[in-house]
Coordinates of C-alpha atoms in Angstrom, one line a residue:
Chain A
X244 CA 0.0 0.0 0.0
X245 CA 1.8 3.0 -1.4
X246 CA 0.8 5.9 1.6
X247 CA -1.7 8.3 0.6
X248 CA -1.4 11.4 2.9
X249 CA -5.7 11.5 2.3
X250 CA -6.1 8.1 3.5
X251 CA -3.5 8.4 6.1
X252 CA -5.1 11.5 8.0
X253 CA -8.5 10.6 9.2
X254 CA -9.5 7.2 10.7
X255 CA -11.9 6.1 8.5
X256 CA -9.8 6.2 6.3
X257 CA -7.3 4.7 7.2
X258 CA -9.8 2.1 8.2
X259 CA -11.5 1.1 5.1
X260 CA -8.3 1.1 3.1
X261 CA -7.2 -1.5 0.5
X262 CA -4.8 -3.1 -1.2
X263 CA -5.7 -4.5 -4.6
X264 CA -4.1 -8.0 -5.1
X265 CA -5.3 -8.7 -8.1
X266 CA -7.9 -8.5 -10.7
X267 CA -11.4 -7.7 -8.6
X268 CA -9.4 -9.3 -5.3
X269 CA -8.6 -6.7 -2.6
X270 CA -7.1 -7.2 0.6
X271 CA -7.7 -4.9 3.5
X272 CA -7.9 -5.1 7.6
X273 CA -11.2 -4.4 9.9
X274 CA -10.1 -2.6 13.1
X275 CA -11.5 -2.4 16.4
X276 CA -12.6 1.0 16.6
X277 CA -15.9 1.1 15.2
X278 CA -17.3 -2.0 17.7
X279 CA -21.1 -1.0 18.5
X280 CA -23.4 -3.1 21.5
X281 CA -22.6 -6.2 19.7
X282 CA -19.0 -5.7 20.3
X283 CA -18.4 -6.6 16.7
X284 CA -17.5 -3.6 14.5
X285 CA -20.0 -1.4 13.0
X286 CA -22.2 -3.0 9.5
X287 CA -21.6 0.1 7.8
X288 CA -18.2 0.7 9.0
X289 CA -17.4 -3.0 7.3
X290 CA -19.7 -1.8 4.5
X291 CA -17.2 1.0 3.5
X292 CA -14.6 -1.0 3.6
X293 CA -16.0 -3.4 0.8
X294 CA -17.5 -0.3 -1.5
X295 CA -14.1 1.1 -0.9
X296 CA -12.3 -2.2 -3.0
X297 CA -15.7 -2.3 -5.1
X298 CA -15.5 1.8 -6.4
X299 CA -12.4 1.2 -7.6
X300 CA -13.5 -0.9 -11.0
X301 CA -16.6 1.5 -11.6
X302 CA -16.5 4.3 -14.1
X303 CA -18.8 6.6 -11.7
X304 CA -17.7 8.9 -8.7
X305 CA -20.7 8.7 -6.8
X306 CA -22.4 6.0 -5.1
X307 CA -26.6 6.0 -6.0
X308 CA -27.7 2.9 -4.4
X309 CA -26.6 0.7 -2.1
X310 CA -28.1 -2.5 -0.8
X311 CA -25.9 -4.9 1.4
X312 CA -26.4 -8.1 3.1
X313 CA -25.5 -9.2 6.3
X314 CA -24.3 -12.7 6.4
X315 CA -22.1 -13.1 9.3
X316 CA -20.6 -10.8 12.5
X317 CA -17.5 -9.8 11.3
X318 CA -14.3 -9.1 13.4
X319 CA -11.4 -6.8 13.6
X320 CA -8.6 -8.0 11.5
X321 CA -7.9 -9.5 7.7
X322 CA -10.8 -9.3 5.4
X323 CA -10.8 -10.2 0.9
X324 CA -12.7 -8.2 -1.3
X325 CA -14.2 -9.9 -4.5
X326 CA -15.5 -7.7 -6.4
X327 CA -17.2 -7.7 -10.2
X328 CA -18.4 -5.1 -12.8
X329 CA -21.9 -5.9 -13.6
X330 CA -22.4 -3.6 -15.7
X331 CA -21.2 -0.3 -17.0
X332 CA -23.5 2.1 -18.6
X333 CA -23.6 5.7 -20.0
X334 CA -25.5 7.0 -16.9
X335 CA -24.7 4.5 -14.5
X336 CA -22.3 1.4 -12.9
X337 CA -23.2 -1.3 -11.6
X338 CA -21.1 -4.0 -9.5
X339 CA -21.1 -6.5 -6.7
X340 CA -18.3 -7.0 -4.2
X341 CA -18.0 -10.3 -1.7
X342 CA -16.3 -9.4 1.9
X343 CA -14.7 -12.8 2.8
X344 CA -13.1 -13.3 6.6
X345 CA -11.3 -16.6 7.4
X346 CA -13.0 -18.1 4.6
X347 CA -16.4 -17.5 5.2
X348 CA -18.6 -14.5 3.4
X349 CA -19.7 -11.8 6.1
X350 CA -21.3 -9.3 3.4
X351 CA -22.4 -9.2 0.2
X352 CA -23.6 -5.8 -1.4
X353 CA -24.4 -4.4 -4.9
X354 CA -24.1 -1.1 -5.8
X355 CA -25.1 1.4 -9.0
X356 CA -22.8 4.4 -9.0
X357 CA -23.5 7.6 -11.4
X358 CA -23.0 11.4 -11.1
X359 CA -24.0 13.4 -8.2
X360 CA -22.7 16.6 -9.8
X361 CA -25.2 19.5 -9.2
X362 CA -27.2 19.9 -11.8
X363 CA -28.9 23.3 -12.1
X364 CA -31.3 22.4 -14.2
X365 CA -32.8 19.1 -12.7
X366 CA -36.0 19.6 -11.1
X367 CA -35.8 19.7 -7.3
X368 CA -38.6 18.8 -5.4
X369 CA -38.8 18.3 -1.2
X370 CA -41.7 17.2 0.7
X371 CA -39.9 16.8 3.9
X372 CA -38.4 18.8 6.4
X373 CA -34.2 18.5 7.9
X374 CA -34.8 17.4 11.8
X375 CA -35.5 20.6 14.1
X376 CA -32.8 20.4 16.3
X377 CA -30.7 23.1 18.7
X378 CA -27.0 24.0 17.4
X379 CA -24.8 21.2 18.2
X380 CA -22.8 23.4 20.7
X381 CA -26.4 23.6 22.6
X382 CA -26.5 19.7 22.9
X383 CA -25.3 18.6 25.9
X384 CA -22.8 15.5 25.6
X385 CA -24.1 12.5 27.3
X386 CA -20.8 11.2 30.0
X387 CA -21.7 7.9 28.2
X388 CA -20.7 9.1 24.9
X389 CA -18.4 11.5 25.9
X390 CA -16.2 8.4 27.4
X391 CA -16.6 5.9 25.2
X392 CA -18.6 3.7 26.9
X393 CA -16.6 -0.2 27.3
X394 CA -16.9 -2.4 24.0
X395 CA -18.6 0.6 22.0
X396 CA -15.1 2.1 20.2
X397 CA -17.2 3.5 17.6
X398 CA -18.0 6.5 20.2
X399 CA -14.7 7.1 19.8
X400 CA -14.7 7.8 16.5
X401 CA -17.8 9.6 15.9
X402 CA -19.8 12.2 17.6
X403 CA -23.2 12.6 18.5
X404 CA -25.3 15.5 20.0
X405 CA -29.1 15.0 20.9
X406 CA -30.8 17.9 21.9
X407 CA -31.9 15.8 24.6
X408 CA -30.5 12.5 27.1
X409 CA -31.7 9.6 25.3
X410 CA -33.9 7.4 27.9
X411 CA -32.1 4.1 26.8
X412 CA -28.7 5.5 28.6
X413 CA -31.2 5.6 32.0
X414 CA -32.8 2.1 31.2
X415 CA -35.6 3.5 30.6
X416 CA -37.7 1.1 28.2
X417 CA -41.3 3.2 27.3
X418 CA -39.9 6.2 24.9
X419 CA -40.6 6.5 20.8
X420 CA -38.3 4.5 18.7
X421 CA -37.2 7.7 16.3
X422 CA -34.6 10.4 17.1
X423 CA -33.3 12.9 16.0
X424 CA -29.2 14.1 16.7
X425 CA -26.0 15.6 14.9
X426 CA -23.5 13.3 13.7
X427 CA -20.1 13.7 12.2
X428 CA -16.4 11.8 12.3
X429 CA -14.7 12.5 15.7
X430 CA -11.4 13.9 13.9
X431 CA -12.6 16.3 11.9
X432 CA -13.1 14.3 8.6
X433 CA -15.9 16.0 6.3
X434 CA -18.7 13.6 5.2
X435 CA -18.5 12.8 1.4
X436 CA -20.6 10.5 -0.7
X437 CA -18.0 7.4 0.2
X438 CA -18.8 8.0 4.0
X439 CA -22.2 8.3 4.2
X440 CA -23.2 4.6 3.3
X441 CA -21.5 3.8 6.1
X442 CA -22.9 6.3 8.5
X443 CA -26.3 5.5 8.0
X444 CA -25.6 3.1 10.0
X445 CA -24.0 4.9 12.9
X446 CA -26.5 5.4 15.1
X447 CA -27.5 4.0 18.0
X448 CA -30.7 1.6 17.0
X449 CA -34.2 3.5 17.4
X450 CA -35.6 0.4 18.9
X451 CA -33.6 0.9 22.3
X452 CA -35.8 3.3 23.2
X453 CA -38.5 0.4 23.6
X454 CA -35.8 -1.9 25.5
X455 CA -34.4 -3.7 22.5
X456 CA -30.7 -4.1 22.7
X457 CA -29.7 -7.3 20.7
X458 CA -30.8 -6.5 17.1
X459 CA -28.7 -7.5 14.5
X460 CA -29.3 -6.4 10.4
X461 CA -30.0 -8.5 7.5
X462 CA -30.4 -6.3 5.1
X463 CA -29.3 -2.3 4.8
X464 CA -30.0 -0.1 1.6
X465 CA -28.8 3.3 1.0
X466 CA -29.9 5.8 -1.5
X467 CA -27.1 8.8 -1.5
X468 CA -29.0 11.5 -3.1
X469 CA -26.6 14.2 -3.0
X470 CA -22.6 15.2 -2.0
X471 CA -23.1 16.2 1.4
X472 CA -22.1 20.1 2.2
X473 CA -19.0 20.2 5.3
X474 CA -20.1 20.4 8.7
X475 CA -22.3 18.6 11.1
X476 CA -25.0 15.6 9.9
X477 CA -28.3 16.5 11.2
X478 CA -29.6 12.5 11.7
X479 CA -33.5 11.2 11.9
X480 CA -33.7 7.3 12.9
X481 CA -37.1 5.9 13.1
X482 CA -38.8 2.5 13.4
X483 CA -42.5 2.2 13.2
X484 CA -43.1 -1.5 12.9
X485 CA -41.9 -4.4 14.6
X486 CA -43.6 -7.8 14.1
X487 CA -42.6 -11.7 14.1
X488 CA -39.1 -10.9 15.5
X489 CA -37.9 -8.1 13.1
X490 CA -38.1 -4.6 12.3
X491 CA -37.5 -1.7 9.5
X492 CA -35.0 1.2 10.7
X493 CA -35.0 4.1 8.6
X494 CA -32.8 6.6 8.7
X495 CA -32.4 9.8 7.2
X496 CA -28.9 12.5 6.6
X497 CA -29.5 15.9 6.1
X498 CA -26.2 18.0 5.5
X499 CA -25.2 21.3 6.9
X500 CA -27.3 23.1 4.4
X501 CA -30.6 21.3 4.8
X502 CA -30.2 19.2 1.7
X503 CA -31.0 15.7 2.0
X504 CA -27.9 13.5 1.1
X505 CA -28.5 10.1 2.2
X506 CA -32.0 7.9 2.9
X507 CA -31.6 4.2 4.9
X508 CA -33.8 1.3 5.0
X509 CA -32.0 -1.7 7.1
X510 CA -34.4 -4.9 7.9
X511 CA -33.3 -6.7 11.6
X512 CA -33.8 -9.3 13.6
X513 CA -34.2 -9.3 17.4
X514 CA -32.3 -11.6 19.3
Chain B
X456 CA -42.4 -28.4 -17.0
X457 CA -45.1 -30.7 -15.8
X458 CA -48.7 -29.6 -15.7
X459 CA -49.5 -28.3 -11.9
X460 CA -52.9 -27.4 -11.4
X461 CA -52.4 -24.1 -8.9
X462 CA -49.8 -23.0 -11.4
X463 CA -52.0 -23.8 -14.3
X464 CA -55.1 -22.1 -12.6
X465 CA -53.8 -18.5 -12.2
X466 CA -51.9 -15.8 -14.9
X467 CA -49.5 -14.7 -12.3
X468 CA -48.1 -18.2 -11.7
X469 CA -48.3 -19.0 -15.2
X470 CA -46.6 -16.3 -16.4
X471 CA -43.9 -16.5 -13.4
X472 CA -43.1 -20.4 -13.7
X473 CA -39.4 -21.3 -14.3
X474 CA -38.3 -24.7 -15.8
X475 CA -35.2 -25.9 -14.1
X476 CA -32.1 -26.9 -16.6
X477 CA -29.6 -27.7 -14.0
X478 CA -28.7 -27.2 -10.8
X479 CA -28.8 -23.2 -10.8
X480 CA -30.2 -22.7 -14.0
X481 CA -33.7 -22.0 -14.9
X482 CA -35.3 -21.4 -18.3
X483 CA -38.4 -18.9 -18.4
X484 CA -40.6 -17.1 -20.7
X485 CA -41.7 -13.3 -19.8
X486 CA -44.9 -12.6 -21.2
X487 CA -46.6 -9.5 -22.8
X488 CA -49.4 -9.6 -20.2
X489 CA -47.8 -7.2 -17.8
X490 CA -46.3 -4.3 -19.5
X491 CA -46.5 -0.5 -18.2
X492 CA -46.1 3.1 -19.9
X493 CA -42.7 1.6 -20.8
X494 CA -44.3 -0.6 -23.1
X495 CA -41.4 -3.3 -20.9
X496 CA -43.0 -5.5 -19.2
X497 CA -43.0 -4.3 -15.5
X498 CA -39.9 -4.7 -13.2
X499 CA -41.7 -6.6 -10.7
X500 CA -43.4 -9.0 -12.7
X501 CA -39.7 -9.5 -14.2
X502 CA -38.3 -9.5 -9.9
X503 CA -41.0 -12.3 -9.5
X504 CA -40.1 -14.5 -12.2
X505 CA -36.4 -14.6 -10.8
X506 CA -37.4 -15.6 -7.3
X507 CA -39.7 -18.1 -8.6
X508 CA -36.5 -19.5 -9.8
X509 CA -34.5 -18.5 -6.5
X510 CA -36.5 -19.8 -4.2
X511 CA -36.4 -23.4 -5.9
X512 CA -32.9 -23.8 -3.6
X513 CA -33.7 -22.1 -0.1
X514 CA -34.8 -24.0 2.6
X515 CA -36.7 -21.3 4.1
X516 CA -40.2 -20.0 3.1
X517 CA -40.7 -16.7 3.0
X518 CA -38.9 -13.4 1.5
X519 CA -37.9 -11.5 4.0
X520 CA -35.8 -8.8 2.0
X521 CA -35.2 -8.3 -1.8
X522 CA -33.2 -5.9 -3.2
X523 CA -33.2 -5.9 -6.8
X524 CA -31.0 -4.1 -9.5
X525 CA -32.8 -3.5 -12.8
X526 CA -29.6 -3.4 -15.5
X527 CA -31.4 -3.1 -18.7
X528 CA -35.8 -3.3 -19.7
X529 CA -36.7 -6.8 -20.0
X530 CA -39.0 -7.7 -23.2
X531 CA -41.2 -10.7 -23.6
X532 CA -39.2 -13.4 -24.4
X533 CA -37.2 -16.4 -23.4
X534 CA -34.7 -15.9 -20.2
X535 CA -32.6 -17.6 -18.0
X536 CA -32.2 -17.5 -14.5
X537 CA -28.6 -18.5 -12.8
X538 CA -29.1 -19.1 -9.0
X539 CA -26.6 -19.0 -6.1
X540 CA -27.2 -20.2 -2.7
X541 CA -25.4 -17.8 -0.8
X542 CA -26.0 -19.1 3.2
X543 CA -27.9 -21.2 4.4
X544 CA -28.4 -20.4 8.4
X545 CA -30.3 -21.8 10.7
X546 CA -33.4 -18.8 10.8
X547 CA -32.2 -17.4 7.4
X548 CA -31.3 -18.3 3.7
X549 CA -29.8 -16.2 1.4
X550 CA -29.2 -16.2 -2.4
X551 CA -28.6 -14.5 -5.4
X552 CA -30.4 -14.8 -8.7
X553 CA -29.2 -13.4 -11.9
X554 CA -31.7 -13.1 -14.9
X555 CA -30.6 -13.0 -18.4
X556 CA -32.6 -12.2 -21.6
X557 CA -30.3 -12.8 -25.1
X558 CA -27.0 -13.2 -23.4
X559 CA -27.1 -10.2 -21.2
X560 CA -28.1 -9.8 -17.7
X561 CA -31.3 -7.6 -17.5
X562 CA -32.0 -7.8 -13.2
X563 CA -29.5 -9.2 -10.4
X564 CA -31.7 -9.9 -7.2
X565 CA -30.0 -10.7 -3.6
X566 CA -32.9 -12.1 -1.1
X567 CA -32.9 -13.2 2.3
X568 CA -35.8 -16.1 2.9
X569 CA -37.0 -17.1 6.7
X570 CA -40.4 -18.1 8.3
X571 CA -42.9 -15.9 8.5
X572 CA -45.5 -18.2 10.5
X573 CA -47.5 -16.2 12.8
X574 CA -45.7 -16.3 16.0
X575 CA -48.4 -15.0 19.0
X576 CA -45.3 -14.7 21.5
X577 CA -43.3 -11.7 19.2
X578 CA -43.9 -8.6 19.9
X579 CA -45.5 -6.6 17.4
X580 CA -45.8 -2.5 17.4
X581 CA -47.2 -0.6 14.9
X582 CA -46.9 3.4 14.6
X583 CA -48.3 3.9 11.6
X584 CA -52.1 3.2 10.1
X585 CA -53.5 1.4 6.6
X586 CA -54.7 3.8 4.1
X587 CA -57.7 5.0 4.7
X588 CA -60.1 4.1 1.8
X589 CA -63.3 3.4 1.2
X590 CA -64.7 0.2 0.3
X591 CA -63.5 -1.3 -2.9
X592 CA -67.0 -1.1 -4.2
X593 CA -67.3 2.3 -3.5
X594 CA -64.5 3.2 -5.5
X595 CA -65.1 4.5 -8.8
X596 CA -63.1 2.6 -11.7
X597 CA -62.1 5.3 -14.2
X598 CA -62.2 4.2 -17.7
X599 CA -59.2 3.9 -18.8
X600 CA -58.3 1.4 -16.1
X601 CA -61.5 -0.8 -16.9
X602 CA -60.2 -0.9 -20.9
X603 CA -56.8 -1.7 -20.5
X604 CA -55.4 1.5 -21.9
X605 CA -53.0 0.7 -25.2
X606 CA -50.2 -1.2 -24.4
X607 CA -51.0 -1.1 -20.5
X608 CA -51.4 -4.8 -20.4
X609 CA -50.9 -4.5 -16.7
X610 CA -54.3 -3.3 -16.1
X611 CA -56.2 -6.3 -17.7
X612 CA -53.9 -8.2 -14.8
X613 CA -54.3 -6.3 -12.0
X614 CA -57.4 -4.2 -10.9
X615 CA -57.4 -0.9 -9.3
X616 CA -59.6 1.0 -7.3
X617 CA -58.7 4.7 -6.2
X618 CA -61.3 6.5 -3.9
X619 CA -61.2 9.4 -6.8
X620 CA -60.2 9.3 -10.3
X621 CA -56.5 10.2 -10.0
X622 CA -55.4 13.8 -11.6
X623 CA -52.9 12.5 -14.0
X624 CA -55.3 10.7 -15.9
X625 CA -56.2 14.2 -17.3
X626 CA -53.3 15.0 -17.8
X627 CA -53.1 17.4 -14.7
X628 CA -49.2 17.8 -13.5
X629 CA -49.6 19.7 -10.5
X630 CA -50.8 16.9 -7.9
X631 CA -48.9 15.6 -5.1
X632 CA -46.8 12.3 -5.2
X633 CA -48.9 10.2 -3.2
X634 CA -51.9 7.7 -3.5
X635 CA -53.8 5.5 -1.7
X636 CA -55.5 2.9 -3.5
X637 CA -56.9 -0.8 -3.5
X638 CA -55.0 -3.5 -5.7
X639 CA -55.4 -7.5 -6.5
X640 CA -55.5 -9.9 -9.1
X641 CA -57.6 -9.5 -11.8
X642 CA -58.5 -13.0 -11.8
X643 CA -58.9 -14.0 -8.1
X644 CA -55.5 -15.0 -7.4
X645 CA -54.9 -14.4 -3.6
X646 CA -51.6 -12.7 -2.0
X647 CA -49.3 -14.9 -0.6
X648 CA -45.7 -13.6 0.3
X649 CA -44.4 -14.7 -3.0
X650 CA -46.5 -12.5 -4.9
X651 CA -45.6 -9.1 -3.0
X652 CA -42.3 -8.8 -4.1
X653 CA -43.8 -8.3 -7.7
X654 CA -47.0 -6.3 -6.2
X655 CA -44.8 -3.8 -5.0
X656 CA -44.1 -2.4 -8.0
X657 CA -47.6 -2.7 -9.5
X658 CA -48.5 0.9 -8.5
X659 CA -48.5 3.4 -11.2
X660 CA -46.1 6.2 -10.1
X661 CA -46.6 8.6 -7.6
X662 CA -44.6 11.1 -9.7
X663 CA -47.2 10.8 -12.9
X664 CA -48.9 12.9 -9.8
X665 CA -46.3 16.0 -10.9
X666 CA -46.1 15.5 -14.8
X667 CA -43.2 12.9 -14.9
X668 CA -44.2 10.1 -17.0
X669 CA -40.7 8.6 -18.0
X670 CA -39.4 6.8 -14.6
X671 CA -37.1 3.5 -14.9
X672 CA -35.9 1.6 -11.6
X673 CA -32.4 1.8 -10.5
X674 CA -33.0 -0.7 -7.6
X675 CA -35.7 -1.5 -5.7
X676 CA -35.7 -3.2 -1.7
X677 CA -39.0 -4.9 -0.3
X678 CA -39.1 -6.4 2.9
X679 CA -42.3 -9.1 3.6
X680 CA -43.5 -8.4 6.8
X681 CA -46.1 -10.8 7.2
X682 CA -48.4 -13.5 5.2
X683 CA -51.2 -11.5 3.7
X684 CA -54.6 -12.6 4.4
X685 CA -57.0 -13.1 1.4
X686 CA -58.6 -10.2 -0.1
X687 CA -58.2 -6.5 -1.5
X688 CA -54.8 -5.0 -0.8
X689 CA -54.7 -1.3 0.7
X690 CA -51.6 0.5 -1.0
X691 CA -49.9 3.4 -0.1
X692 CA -47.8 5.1 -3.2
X693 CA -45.7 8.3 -2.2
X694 CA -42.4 9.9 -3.6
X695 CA -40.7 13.2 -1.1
X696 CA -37.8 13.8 -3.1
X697 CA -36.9 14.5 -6.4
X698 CA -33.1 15.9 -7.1
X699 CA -30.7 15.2 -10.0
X700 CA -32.8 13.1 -11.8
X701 CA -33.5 10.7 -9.5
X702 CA -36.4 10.4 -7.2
X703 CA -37.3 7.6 -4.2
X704 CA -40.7 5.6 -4.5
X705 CA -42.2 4.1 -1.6
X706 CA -44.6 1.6 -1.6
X707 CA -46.4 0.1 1.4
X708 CA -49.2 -3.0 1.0
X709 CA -51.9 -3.5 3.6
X710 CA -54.0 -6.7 3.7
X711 CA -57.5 -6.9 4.4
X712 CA -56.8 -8.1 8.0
X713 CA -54.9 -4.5 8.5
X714 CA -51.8 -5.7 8.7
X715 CA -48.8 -4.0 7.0
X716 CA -47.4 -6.8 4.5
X717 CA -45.0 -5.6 2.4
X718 CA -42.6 -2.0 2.6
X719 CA -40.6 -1.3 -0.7
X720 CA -38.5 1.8 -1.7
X721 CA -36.9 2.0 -5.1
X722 CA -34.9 4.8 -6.8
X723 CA -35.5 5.7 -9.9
X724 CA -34.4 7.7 -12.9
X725 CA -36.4 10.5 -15.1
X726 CA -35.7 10.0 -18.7

């Protein structure tokens, strides 16, 4: 891996890095700083890592859609890419990359990449608002976040504000499964259309408001709908049905200057 | 292909059945029964078609998620569908089915199967409501969708009833992106979980709603929530963004039992 002073200064980075070995076969290392309840690391966080082998046969910059399947936990340390060019269009890209560990698939995604470029002309039309929420400087810092709490690295490496405690972090197990909170990388890094299929998947699940801590995904897709403006992530995570052992999470990301840039559907199971 | 009378008895299952070749290899004719405004034959008629053919090797009963990649508009026709058994766990199977129509690949669908048996212990929650519509019989059925306009086979397939005749239909473009209607087979054939994946994308567009006739599917994610119960199908159509060409389209399926069934989102192009 010839250094890359980009890739070398933020974590993420640094992180999802890889080193092509040969033909669509990538080589690259999970860490152990993006580890969530589970204590395995983050789905979106390994997610990135995979898009990041997979982006580098497509002939379009900008990821459209994403949808990735869960197959096993993964763990920090060596992972393969495989990764094919399905097909390459005049508007779009399309491929498929396989995340191997020890043998044994952990994720398999497909993903159509075009061009996010702003288009002045393209009709633009929104019939939803960004989440309402108090600066980020207003929103106090929960001493569980703030610390790190034991197992959960990923607090580490990202921050969140919610304008208000969340009533998991008290036990409480009655409150709304939907929130809404700032987000962004820990270290300064500014959220780009590569990052943000991961950090849909950042937050902390909706359903632990209503007591459900064990819930693993199957399935996660991603539109990104737009290259996100610097600055904070305003976040909305919702869930309004859970039935026969599973449930939807959505998740929106709104950048800095109100435009939607990412939407999130993930199915899970409860454990 | 030998004669089965439930597949014989009904045009969806007819026009869905798959012949295997070999071990992960299915032969298949589309037919022109279910074509849209495209004049294609609709994505989710095609999405059906493959899992009828993917489902062949999981041991598991039910679609749980399906994303599905739409690569190039299908036509009636001969194709072939290569299958992959991607896990087999012990609550979930996934696999991978690739659908080819003169030697190039027109849809690539991932799917997670499991068991969707009613299970009285789970917990089920439900923050949102069915569509709130008023009796199929009440609902006027505009003309056009009694006739089967020109080269809208679809509607001779499937029937629709909107509480009021929808604004596009006179060509009005300044409507909003969102519809509640009923939906089934035109000739009696019930839901069942293997149908919904394909149902999902029955709904004309919510953008016709704003003037935008010329949509094609990127990719499209349902999730099955449930086994439908018999009868009319309450549908909930609505898009909330449209930027650079691209727009979301969500699509929700209520069965008579009100009980959410199916979820999908899909992004999509204007032409």
């Amino acid at each position: 891996m010839s250094p890359d002073p980009t890739t070398e200064r933020y974590r993420f980075d640094r992180d999802t890095r890889v080193e092509k070995l040969a033909d669509g076969e990538f080589a690259a290392a999970l860490t152990d700083a993006w580890t969530t309840f589970t204590s395995h690391p983050n789905g979106g966080y390994v997610l990135g890592t995979a898009l990041n082998a997979l982006r580098q046969g497509l002939g379009q910059p900008d990821p459209l859609a994403v949808s990735a399947f869960f197959l096993r936990p993964a763990a920090p340390g060596p992972v393969t890419a495989r990764t094919e060019v399905v097909r390459e269009g005049r508007r779009t890209a399309t491929g498929q990359v396989v995340l191997e560990q020890n043998g044994k698939e952990v994720l398999r995604a497909t993903a159509t990449y075009g061009d996010l470029a702003p288009d002045p002309a393209a009709r633009v039309l929104t019939l939803d608002t960004p989440p309402d929420l108090p600066a980020p400087e207003d929103c106090p810092v929960p001493a569980e976040f703030a610390s790190g709490p034991q197992g959960l690295s990923i607090a580490d490496s990202v921050e969140y504000r919610y304008p208000a405690r969340p009533g998991w972090l008290d036990g409480k197990k009655d409150g709304s499964p939907r929130a809404e909170f700032w987000m962004r990388f820990a270290d300064g890094r500014e959220p780009d259309v590569h990052a943000l299929p991961s950090m849909v998947d950042f937050a902390p699940p909706a359903v632990l408001e209503i007591g459900e801590f064990t819930t693993i995904t199957v399935e996660l897709t991603v539109h990104v709908r737009a290259r996100p403006a610097p600055g904070w992530l305003a976040c909305r995570v919702f869930t309004k049905h859970v039935a026969g052992g599973l449930h939807e999470e959505d998740m929106e990301i709104w950048d800095s200057a109100g435009t939607l840039v990412a939407q999130c559907r993930q199915l899970a199971m409860l454990l």
